[in-house]
Coordinates of N, CA, C and O in Angstrom, one line a residue:
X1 N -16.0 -34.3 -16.9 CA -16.6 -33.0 -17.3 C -16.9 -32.1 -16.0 O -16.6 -31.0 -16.3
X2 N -17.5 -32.3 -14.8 CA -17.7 -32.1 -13.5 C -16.3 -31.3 -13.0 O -16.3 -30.2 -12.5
X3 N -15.4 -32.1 -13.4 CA -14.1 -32.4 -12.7 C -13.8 -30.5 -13.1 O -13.8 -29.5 -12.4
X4 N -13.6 -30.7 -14.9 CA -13.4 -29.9 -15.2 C -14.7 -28.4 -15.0 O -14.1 -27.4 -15.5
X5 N -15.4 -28.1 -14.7 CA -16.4 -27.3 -14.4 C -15.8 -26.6 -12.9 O -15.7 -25.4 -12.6
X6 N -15.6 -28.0 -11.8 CA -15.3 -27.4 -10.8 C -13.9 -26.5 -10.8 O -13.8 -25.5 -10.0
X7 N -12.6 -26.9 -11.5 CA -11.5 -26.5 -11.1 C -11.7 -25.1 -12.1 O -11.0 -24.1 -11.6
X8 N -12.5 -24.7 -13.4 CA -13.0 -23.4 -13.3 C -13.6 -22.3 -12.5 O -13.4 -21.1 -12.3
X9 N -14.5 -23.2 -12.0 CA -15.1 -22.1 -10.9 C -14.2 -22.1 -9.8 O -14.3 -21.0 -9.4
X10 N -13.2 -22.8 -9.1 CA -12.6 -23.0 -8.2 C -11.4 -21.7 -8.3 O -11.0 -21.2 -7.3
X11 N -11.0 -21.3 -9.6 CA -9.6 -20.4 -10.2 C -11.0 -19.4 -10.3 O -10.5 -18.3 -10.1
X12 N -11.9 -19.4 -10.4 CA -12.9 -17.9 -10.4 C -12.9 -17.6 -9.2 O -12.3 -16.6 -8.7
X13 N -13.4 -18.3 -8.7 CA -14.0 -17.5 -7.2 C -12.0 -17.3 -6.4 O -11.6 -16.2 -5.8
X14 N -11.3 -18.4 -6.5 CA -10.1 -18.2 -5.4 C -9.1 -16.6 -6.2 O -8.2 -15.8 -5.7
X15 N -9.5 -16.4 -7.7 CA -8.6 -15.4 -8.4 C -9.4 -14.1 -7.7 O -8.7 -13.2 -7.3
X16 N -10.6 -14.1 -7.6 CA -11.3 -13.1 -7.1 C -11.0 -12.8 -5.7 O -11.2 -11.7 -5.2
X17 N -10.6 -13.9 -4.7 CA -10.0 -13.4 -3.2 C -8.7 -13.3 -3.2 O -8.2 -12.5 -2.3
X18 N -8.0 -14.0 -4.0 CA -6.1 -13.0 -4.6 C -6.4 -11.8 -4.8 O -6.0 -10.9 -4.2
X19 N -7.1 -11.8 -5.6 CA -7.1 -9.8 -6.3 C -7.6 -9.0 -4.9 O -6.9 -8.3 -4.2
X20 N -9.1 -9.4 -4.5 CA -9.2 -8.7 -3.1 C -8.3 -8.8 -2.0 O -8.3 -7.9 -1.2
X21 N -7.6 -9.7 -1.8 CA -6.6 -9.7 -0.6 C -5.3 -9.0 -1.3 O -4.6 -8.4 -0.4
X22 N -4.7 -8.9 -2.6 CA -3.4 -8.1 -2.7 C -4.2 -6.5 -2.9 O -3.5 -5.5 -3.3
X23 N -5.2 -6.3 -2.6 CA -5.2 -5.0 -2.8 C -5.8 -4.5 -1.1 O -5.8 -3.4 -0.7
X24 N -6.2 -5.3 -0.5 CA -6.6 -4.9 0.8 C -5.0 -5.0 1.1 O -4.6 -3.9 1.5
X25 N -4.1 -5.8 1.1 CA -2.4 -5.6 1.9 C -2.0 -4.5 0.8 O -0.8 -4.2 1.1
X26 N -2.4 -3.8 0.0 CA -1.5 -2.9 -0.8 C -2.4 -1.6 0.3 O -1.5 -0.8 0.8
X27 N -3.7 -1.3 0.8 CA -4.2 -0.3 1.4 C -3.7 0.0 2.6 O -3.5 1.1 3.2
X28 N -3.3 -1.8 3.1 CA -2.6 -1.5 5.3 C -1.2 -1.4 4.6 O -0.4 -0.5 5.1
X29 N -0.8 -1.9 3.9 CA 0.9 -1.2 4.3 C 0.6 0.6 3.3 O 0.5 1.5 4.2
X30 N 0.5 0.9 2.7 CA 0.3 2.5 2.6 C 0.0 3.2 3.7 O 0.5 4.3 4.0
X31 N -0.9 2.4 4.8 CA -1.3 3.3 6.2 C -0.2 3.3 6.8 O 0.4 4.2 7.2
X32 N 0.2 2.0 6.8 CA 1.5 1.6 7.7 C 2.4 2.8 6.9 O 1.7 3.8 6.7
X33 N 2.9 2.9 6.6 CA 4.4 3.4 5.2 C 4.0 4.9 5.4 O 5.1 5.4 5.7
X34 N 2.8 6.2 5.5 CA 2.8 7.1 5.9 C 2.4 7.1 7.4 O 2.4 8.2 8.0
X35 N 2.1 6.2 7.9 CA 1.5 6.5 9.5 C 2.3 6.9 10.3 O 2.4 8.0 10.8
X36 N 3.1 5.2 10.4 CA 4.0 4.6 11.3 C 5.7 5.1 10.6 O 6.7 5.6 11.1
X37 N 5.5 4.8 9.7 CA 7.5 4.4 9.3 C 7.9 5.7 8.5 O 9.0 6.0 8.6
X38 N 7.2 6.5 7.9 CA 7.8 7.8 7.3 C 7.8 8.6 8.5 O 9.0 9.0 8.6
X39 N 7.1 9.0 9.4 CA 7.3 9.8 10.8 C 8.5 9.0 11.7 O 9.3 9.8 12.4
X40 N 8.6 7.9 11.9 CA 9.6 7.5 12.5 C 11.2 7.5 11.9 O 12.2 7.6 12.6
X41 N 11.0 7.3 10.3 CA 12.2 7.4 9.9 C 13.2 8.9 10.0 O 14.3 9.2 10.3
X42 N 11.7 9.5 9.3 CA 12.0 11.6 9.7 C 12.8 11.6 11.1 O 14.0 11.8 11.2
X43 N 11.8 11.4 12.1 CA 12.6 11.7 13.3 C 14.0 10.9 13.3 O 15.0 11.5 13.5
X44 N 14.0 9.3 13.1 CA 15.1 8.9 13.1 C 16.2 9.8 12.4 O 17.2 9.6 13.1
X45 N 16.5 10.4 11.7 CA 16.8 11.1 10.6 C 17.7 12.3 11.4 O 18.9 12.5 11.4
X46 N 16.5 13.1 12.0 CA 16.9 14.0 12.9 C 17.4 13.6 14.2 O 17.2 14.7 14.8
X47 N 17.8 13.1 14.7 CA 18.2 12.2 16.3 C 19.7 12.0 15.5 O 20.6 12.3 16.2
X48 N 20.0 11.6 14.1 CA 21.3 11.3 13.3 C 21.6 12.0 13.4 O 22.6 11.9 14.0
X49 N 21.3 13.4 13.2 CA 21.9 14.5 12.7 C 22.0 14.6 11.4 O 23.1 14.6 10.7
X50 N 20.8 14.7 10.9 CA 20.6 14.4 9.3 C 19.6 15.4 8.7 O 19.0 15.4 7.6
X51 N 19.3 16.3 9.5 CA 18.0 17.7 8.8 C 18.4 18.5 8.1 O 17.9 19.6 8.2
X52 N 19.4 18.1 7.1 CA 19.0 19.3 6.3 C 18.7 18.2 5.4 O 18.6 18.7 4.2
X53 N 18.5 16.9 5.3 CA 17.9 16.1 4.3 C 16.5 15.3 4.8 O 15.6 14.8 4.1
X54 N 16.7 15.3 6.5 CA 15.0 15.1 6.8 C 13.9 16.6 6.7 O 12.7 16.6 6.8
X55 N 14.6 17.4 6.4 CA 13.5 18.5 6.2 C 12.9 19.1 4.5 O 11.9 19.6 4.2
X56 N 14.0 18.7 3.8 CA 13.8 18.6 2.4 C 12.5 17.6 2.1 O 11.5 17.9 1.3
X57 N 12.7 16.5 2.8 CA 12.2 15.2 2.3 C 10.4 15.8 3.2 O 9.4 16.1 2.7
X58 N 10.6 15.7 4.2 CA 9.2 16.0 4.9 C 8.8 17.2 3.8 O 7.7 16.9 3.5
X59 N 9.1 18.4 3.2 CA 8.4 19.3 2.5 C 7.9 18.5 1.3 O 6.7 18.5 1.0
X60 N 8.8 17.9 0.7 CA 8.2 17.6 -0.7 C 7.3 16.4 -0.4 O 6.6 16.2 -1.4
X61 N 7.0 15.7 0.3 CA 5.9 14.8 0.9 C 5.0 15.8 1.3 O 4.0 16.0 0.6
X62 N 5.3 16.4 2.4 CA 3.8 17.7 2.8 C 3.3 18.3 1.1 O 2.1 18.5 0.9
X63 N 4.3 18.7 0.1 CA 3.5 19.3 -1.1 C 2.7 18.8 -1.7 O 1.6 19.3 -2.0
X64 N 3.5 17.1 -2.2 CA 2.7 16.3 -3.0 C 1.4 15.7 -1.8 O 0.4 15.5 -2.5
X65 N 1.3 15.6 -0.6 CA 0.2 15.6 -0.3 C -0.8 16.3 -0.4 O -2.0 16.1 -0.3
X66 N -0.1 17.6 -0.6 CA -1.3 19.0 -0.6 C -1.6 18.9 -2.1 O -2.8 18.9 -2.0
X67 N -1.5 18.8 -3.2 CA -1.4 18.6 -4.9 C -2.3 17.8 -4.8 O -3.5 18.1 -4.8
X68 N -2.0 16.6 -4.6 CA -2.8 15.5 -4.8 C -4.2 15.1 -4.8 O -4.7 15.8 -3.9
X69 N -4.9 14.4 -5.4 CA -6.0 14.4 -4.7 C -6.1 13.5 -3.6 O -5.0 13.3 -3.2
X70 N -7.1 12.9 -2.7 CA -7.2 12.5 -1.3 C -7.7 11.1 -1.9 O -7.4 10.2 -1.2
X71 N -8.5 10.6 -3.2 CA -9.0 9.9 -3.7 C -7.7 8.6 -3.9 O -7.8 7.3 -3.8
X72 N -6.8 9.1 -4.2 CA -5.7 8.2 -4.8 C -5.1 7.5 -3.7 O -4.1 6.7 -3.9

């Protein structure tokens, strides 16, 4: 009965640091993914010779950032 008591609380508390840890790595790659790799791909983009499709793409990112709220 012990046995069973602990391997409950064991799936409570370890389910509760899964959910907190997939959602703290869903926050650093978002930082990463607009920080680092969309400004780098842009320029990559442009260095190809690819702006009339890295400048499309940078506007409708600058809009939906401006629409959006900051909460999300």
């Amino acid at each position: 009965m012990l046995e069973l008591v602990f391997i409950i609380l064991m799936f409570l508390i370890f389910g509760k640091l899964i959910v907190f840890a997939v959602k703290a790595a869903w926050g650093i790659s978002k930082i990463v993914c607009t920080i680092v790799l969309l400004p780098l791909f842009l320029v990559g983009m442009v260095f190809a010779g690819l702006i009339g499709i890295a400048l499309p793409i940078l506007l409708v990112v600058g809009v939906v950032s401006l629409i959006l709220p900051k909460h999300i």
